[in-house]
Amino acid sequence: MSGPLSGVRVLDLTGVVSGPFATMFLADQGADVLKIEPIDGDITRRSRAPIGKTNEFSALFISSNRGKRSLAVDIKHETGREILTRLAGQADVLVQNFRPGTMERLGLGPDQLRARHPRLIYVSISGVGDSGPYVKKRVYDPIIQGLSGFCDIQSQAVTNRPQMIRTIVCDKTTAVFTAQAVSSALYAREKTGQGDHIQVAMLDTMIAYLWPEGMMQYTVVGAEAASADPNDRPDLVFRTSDGYLTCGTISDSEWRGFCKASGDPELANDARFATPSARSVNATARIHKMQEYIVQHTTTEWLARLDAADVPCAPILRRGEIIHNEQVVARGIIAEFEQPGVGRVRQPKPAARFTVNEATIAGPAPRVGQHSREVLRDLGYSEAAIEQMIEDRAVRAAG
């Protein structure tokens, strides 16, 4: 298997998206990721409309679990816990996102496993952390959007009603933070020989993620009331005569470029927009003024004008247009492969492109327990023992 993490063994005890998406990034970069699933499989196999002939896959599951192996085991069963303990002895990384305290009660907590395996990098993903009054809450992405300020940033311009963003941004951002932290811990272990316990809370992640521009007015202590809300302005979605585009005019040269593209020589003389600070103070008026010009011509015509004037711009694509967009096609961002039981599927290639240690999509998503027998054989269990585990429903094996 290629990639910078080739040779790294990861035990993935996570479900839904925040954990599986994180470990999928590690698989893309060459790690051998063994997904530890419940006997009935990860909930995302069936929490969205199933696809294919076997009802084992959803599009969400494939897009969060490609390139992994699957061992289906009941970790509440004594045999299941024994298997996990053995696997931990061979692993470099273990990632879990059960509620705080669950793994400790099963005898598989970070202190318990790392006492026996000090090189193990143990990762605990949670909603709000392992302390505080919300620690026992059941947490999904919308809960964190509400707590982190994300909904407030998305508030409607007129009513100020908070709004959710229509993607599981908290889950997926937490996944990226987690994958980065694992890489750092692996690097540190090469120098010290010691593993670590990494805790990543979705709430911590999203507050850190939003802070640079989303919390500007709260950055200077004591100056909160005097600072303008940086989000108190329309967004940069402009309607053209036949669609939508976006463009930005932060610098003086970009504003002059837009004025030139508008074809109105008087626009450049408007004092409200003459300097960066003036354009910031009068952002709402500026954006509304831009819209007056943009709606008069087609998207294609405006993009040509703005590109000629070196103004940052792009069409706003509908999701069905993305896979055919000329830049996406030129970069080869979308790959296709066969997903057994489903058919041909599309997936984005790994976003980080390595020149020497190439990251690649390692393969399709696994069936529930597709690799159970081979994993147990590698651990030294006999065929008879494996069959008994399956009969006892401590383990499930596909096919």
Coordinates of C-alpha atoms in Angstrom, one line a residue:
M1 CA 0.0 0.0 0.0
S2 CA 1.4 3.4 -1.0
G3 CA 1.3 6.6 1.0
P4 CA 3.2 8.4 3.8
L5 CA 1.5 6.3 6.5
S6 CA 2.3 2.9 4.8
G7 CA 2.9 0.4 7.6
V8 CA 0.8 2.2 10.2
R9 CA -1.9 0.1 11.7
V10 CA -5.1 1.8 12.9
L11 CA -8.0 0.3 14.9
D12 CA -11.1 2.3 14.0
L13 CA -13.8 1.8 16.7
T14 CA -15.8 4.8 15.6
G15 CA -19.2 5.2 14.1
V16 CA -21.3 7.9 12.2
V17 CA -18.9 10.4 10.6
S18 CA -16.4 12.3 12.8
G19 CA -14.3 9.2 13.5
P20 CA -14.8 7.2 10.3
F21 CA -14.0 10.2 8.1
A22 CA -10.8 10.9 10.1
T23 CA -9.6 7.3 9.8
M24 CA -10.5 7.3 6.1
F25 CA -8.0 10.1 5.6
L26 CA -5.4 7.9 7.2
A27 CA -6.3 5.0 4.9
D28 CA -6.0 7.3 1.9
Q29 CA -2.5 8.1 3.1
G30 CA -1.5 4.5 3.3
A31 CA -2.5 3.3 6.8
D32 CA -4.0 -0.2 7.3
V33 CA -7.3 0.8 8.9
L34 CA -9.3 -2.0 10.5
K35 CA -12.9 -0.9 11.1
I36 CA -14.3 -2.5 14.2
E37 CA -18.0 -2.7 13.7
P38 CA -20.9 -3.9 15.8
I39 CA -22.4 -7.2 14.7
D40 CA -25.2 -5.3 12.9
G41 CA -22.7 -2.9 11.3
D42 CA -22.0 0.9 11.5
I43 CA -25.3 2.8 11.9
T44 CA -24.5 4.9 8.8
R45 CA -24.8 1.7 6.7
R46 CA -28.6 2.0 7.2
S47 CA -29.2 5.5 8.5
R48 CA -29.5 6.9 5.0
A49 CA -31.3 5.3 2.0
P50 CA -29.5 2.1 1.3
I51 CA -28.0 1.6 -2.2
G52 CA -27.0 -1.6 -4.0
K53 CA -28.3 -5.1 -3.8
T54 CA -27.2 -6.1 -0.3
N55 CA -28.6 -3.2 1.8
E56 CA -25.2 -3.0 3.5
F57 CA -24.2 0.3 2.0
S58 CA -25.3 3.9 1.9
A59 CA -23.6 6.6 0.0
L60 CA -22.6 8.2 3.3
F61 CA -21.0 5.0 4.5
I62 CA -19.0 4.5 1.4
S63 CA -17.7 8.1 1.4
S64 CA -16.5 7.8 5.0
N65 CA -15.2 4.2 5.0
R66 CA -13.6 3.5 1.7
G67 CA -10.2 1.6 1.7
K68 CA -10.7 0.0 5.1
R69 CA -11.0 -3.6 6.3
S70 CA -13.9 -4.7 8.5
L71 CA -14.1 -6.9 11.6
A72 CA -17.6 -7.2 13.0
V73 CA -17.4 -8.0 16.7
D74 CA -19.5 -7.5 19.9
I75 CA -17.2 -5.7 22.2
K76 CA -19.6 -6.2 25.1
H77 CA -18.9 -9.9 24.8
E78 CA -16.0 -11.2 26.7
T79 CA -14.5 -12.8 23.6
G80 CA -14.9 -9.5 21.7
R81 CA -13.0 -7.7 24.4
E82 CA -10.3 -10.3 24.3
I83 CA -10.0 -9.9 20.5
L84 CA -9.8 -6.1 20.9
T85 CA -7.1 -6.3 23.5
R86 CA -5.0 -8.5 21.2
L87 CA -5.4 -6.2 18.3
A88 CA -4.4 -3.2 20.5
G89 CA -1.1 -4.9 21.1
Q90 CA -0.4 -4.8 17.3
A91 CA -1.8 -1.4 16.6
D92 CA -0.1 2.0 16.3
V93 CA -3.3 4.0 16.6
L94 CA -6.7 3.3 18.2
V95 CA -9.6 5.8 17.5
Q96 CA -12.9 5.6 19.3
N97 CA -15.9 8.0 19.7
F98 CA -18.1 6.3 22.3
R99 CA -19.6 8.5 25.0
P100 CA -17.0 9.4 27.7
G101 CA -16.5 6.5 30.1
T102 CA -17.8 3.7 27.9
M103 CA -14.4 2.3 26.9
E104 CA -13.2 2.5 30.5
R105 CA -16.2 0.4 31.6
L106 CA -15.3 -2.2 29.0
G107 CA -11.7 -2.4 30.2
L108 CA -10.5 -0.8 27.0
G109 CA -9.8 2.8 28.2
P110 CA -6.7 4.8 27.3
D111 CA -5.0 4.2 30.7
Q112 CA -5.9 0.5 30.7
L113 CA -4.5 -0.2 27.2
R114 CA -1.6 2.2 27.2
A115 CA -0.3 0.8 30.5
R116 CA 0.2 -2.5 28.5
H117 CA 1.1 -0.8 25.2
P118 CA 2.9 2.5 25.8
R119 CA 3.6 3.1 22.1
L120 CA -0.2 3.1 21.4
I121 CA -1.6 6.4 20.2
Y122 CA -5.1 6.4 21.6
V123 CA -7.6 8.9 20.2
S124 CA -10.9 9.8 21.9
I125 CA -13.4 11.8 19.9
S126 CA -16.4 13.3 21.8
G127 CA -19.1 15.9 21.3
V128 CA -18.3 18.3 24.2
G129 CA -15.3 16.7 25.9
D130 CA -15.0 14.5 29.0
S131 CA -15.9 17.2 31.6
G132 CA -18.5 19.9 32.2
P133 CA -22.3 19.9 32.6
Y134 CA -23.0 18.7 29.1
V135 CA -20.7 15.7 29.3
K136 CA -23.6 13.2 29.4
K137 CA -25.5 14.7 26.5
R138 CA -26.1 12.7 23.3
V139 CA -24.5 15.0 20.7
Y140 CA -24.8 15.2 16.9
D141 CA -23.6 17.8 14.5
P142 CA -26.6 20.3 14.9
I143 CA -26.0 20.4 18.6
I144 CA -22.4 21.6 18.1
Q145 CA -23.5 24.1 15.4
G146 CA -25.9 25.6 18.0
L147 CA -23.3 25.7 20.8
S148 CA -20.3 26.9 18.7
G149 CA -21.7 30.1 17.1
F150 CA -22.1 28.5 13.7
C151 CA -25.9 29.1 13.6
D152 CA -25.4 32.7 14.7
I153 CA -23.0 33.4 11.9
Q154 CA -25.5 32.0 9.5
S155 CA -28.3 34.2 10.8
Q156 CA -30.8 35.5 8.3
A157 CA -30.0 39.1 7.3
V158 CA -33.4 40.7 8.1
T159 CA -34.9 38.6 10.9
N160 CA -31.6 37.7 12.6
R161 CA -33.0 34.1 13.0
P162 CA -30.1 31.6 13.5
Q163 CA -29.8 29.0 10.8
M164 CA -28.0 25.7 10.5
I165 CA -25.6 25.1 7.6
R166 CA -26.9 22.2 5.6
T167 CA -23.9 19.9 5.9
I168 CA -22.4 18.1 8.8
V169 CA -19.6 20.6 9.0
C170 CA -18.8 19.9 12.7
D171 CA -18.4 16.2 12.2
K172 CA -16.2 16.7 9.1
T173 CA -14.0 19.5 10.5
T174 CA -13.4 17.4 13.7
A175 CA -12.3 14.5 11.4
V176 CA -9.7 16.8 9.7
F177 CA -8.4 18.0 13.1
T178 CA -8.2 14.4 14.3
A179 CA -6.3 13.1 11.3
Q180 CA -3.8 16.0 11.7
A181 CA -3.4 15.3 15.4
V182 CA -2.7 11.6 14.7
S183 CA 0.0 12.5 12.3
S184 CA 1.7 14.8 14.8
A185 CA 1.5 12.0 17.5
L186 CA 3.1 9.5 15.1
Y187 CA 5.9 12.0 14.4
A188 CA 6.5 12.6 18.2
R189 CA 6.5 8.9 18.8
E190 CA 9.4 8.4 16.3
K191 CA 11.4 10.8 18.5
T192 CA 10.4 9.7 22.0
G193 CA 9.2 6.1 21.6
Q194 CA 6.1 7.0 23.5
G195 CA 2.5 7.0 22.4
D196 CA -0.1 9.5 23.6
H197 CA -3.8 9.9 24.5
I198 CA -5.4 12.5 22.1
Q199 CA -8.8 14.0 23.0
V200 CA -10.7 15.8 20.3
A201 CA -14.0 17.4 21.2
M202 CA -16.3 18.6 18.4
L203 CA -17.2 21.8 20.4
D204 CA -13.5 22.6 21.0
T205 CA -12.8 22.0 17.3
M206 CA -15.6 24.3 16.0
I207 CA -14.8 27.2 18.3
A208 CA -11.2 27.0 17.3
Y209 CA -12.2 26.7 13.6
L210 CA -14.6 29.7 13.7
W211 CA -12.5 32.0 15.8
P212 CA -10.2 33.9 13.3
E213 CA -12.9 35.8 11.5
G214 CA -16.1 34.6 13.1
M215 CA -15.2 35.9 16.6
M216 CA -13.2 39.0 15.6
Q217 CA -15.4 41.3 17.7
Y218 CA -14.7 39.2 20.8
T219 CA -11.0 39.0 20.3
V220 CA -10.0 42.1 22.2
V221 CA -11.1 41.9 25.8
G222 CA -13.2 44.8 26.9
A223 CA -13.8 46.0 23.3
E224 CA -16.7 43.7 22.4
A225 CA -19.4 46.3 22.4
A226 CA -17.3 48.8 20.3
S227 CA -16.5 46.3 17.6
A228 CA -18.7 45.9 14.5
D229 CA -20.1 42.4 13.8
P230 CA -18.0 41.2 10.9
N231 CA -20.9 39.1 9.7
D232 CA -23.5 41.8 9.7
R233 CA -23.5 42.2 6.0
P234 CA -25.0 40.3 3.0
D235 CA -23.2 37.3 1.7
L236 CA -21.3 37.4 -1.6
V237 CA -23.8 35.6 -3.7
F238 CA -24.8 37.8 -6.6
R239 CA -27.6 37.1 -9.0
T240 CA -26.8 37.5 -12.7
S241 CA -29.4 37.7 -15.5
D242 CA -29.3 33.9 -15.8
G243 CA -27.7 32.4 -12.6
Y244 CA -25.4 33.3 -9.8
L245 CA -21.7 34.1 -9.2
T246 CA -19.5 35.2 -6.4
C247 CA -16.7 37.8 -6.5
G248 CA -14.5 39.6 -4.0
T249 CA -13.2 43.1 -3.9
I250 CA -10.9 43.4 -0.8
S251 CA -7.9 45.3 -2.2
D252 CA -8.0 48.7 -4.0
S253 CA -6.9 47.0 -7.2
E254 CA -9.8 44.6 -7.0
W255 CA -12.3 47.3 -6.4
R256 CA -10.9 49.4 -9.3
G257 CA -11.1 46.2 -11.4
F258 CA -14.8 45.8 -10.5
C259 CA -15.5 49.4 -11.3
K260 CA -13.9 49.0 -14.7
A261 CA -15.9 45.8 -15.3
S262 CA -19.1 47.5 -14.4
G263 CA -18.8 49.9 -17.3
D264 CA -19.9 52.9 -15.1
P265 CA -17.1 55.5 -14.8
E266 CA -18.9 57.2 -11.8
L267 CA -18.7 54.1 -9.6
A268 CA -14.9 54.6 -9.0
N269 CA -15.7 58.1 -7.7
D270 CA -18.1 57.0 -4.9
A271 CA -16.4 58.1 -1.7
R272 CA -18.2 55.4 0.3
F273 CA -16.0 52.7 -1.4
A274 CA -12.8 54.6 -2.1
T275 CA -10.6 52.9 0.6
P276 CA -10.5 49.5 2.2
S277 CA -11.8 50.9 5.5
A278 CA -14.6 52.8 3.8
R279 CA -15.6 49.6 1.9
S280 CA -15.6 47.7 5.2
V281 CA -17.7 50.3 7.0
N282 CA -20.1 50.5 4.0
A283 CA -20.0 46.8 3.2
T284 CA -23.8 46.4 3.0
A285 CA -24.2 49.4 0.6
R286 CA -21.2 48.2 -1.5
I287 CA -22.6 44.7 -1.9
H288 CA -26.1 46.0 -2.8
K289 CA -24.5 48.4 -5.3
M290 CA -22.5 45.6 -6.9
Q291 CA -25.7 43.5 -7.2
E292 CA -27.3 46.4 -9.2
Y293 CA -24.7 46.0 -11.9
I294 CA -24.3 42.3 -11.8
V295 CA -27.9 41.4 -12.4
Q296 CA -27.8 43.3 -15.8
H297 CA -25.7 40.7 -17.6
T298 CA -25.2 36.9 -17.8
T299 CA -22.9 34.9 -15.6
T300 CA -20.6 34.1 -18.6
E301 CA -20.3 37.7 -19.5
W302 CA -19.6 38.8 -16.0
L303 CA -16.9 36.2 -15.4
A304 CA -15.1 37.3 -18.6
R305 CA -15.2 40.9 -17.5
L306 CA -14.1 40.2 -14.0
D307 CA -11.3 37.8 -15.1
A308 CA -10.1 40.4 -17.5
A309 CA -10.0 42.9 -14.6
D310 CA -8.2 40.4 -12.3
V311 CA -11.1 40.4 -9.8
P312 CA -11.5 37.1 -7.9
C313 CA -14.7 35.4 -9.2
A314 CA -16.3 32.1 -9.9
P315 CA -19.7 30.7 -10.9
I316 CA -21.8 29.4 -8.1
L317 CA -22.3 25.8 -9.1
R318 CA -25.2 23.6 -8.4
R319 CA -24.1 20.2 -7.0
G320 CA -25.0 18.5 -10.2
E321 CA -22.6 20.8 -12.1
I322 CA -19.5 20.2 -9.9
I323 CA -18.4 16.9 -11.5
H324 CA -18.5 18.5 -15.0
N325 CA -16.8 21.8 -14.1
E326 CA -13.8 22.5 -16.2
Q327 CA -11.4 23.1 -13.3
V328 CA -12.6 20.0 -11.5
V329 CA -12.2 17.9 -14.6
A330 CA -8.8 19.4 -15.4
R331 CA -7.5 18.5 -11.9
G332 CA -9.0 15.0 -12.0
I333 CA -10.4 15.6 -8.6
I334 CA -13.2 13.0 -8.9
A335 CA -12.3 9.3 -9.3
E336 CA -14.5 6.3 -10.1
F337 CA -14.2 2.7 -9.0
E338 CA -16.3 -0.4 -8.6
Q339 CA -18.0 -0.8 -5.2
P340 CA -19.0 -4.5 -4.9
G341 CA -22.7 -4.9 -4.4
V342 CA -23.4 -1.4 -5.5
G343 CA -21.8 -0.7 -8.9
R344 CA -19.7 2.2 -10.1
V345 CA -19.3 5.0 -7.6
R346 CA -17.6 8.4 -7.6
Q347 CA -15.3 9.7 -4.8
P348 CA -13.0 12.7 -4.5
K349 CA -9.3 11.9 -4.6
P350 CA -7.3 12.6 -1.4
A351 CA -7.0 16.4 -1.2
A352 CA -3.4 16.4 0.0
R353 CA -1.2 15.4 -3.0
F354 CA 2.2 13.9 -2.1
T355 CA 4.9 13.9 -4.8
V356 CA 7.0 11.1 -3.3
N357 CA 4.6 9.1 -1.1
E358 CA 1.4 9.3 -3.2
A359 CA -1.9 9.1 -1.4
T360 CA -4.6 7.2 -3.2
I361 CA -8.1 5.8 -2.6
A362 CA -7.2 2.4 -1.1
G363 CA -10.2 0.7 -2.4
P364 CA -14.0 0.3 -1.9
A365 CA -15.8 0.3 1.5
P366 CA -16.0 -3.2 3.1
R367 CA -19.0 -5.4 3.8
V368 CA -19.9 -5.9 7.5
G369 CA -17.3 -8.3 8.8
Q370 CA -15.7 -8.8 5.4
H371 CA -12.3 -9.4 6.9
S372 CA -13.2 -11.0 10.2
R373 CA -11.8 -14.4 9.5
E374 CA -8.5 -13.2 8.1
V375 CA -8.0 -10.8 11.0
L376 CA -8.7 -13.6 13.6
R377 CA -6.4 -16.0 11.8
D378 CA -3.7 -13.4 11.9
L379 CA -4.2 -13.1 15.7
G380 CA -3.6 -16.9 16.0
Y381 CA -7.2 -18.2 16.5
S382 CA -7.9 -21.6 15.0
E383 CA -10.7 -22.2 12.5
A384 CA -12.7 -24.0 15.1
A385 CA -12.4 -21.1 17.5
I386 CA -13.4 -18.7 14.8
E387 CA -16.5 -20.7 13.9
Q388 CA -17.4 -20.9 17.6
M389 CA -17.1 -17.1 17.9
I390 CA -19.5 -16.7 15.0
E391 CA -21.9 -19.2 16.4
D392 CA -21.9 -17.3 19.8
R393 CA -22.5 -14.0 17.9
A394 CA -19.3 -12.6 19.4
V395 CA -18.2 -12.1 15.8
R396 CA -19.8 -11.8 12.4
A397 CA -18.1 -12.8 9.2
A398 CA -19.4 -11.9 5.7
G399 CA -20.0 -14.5 3.1

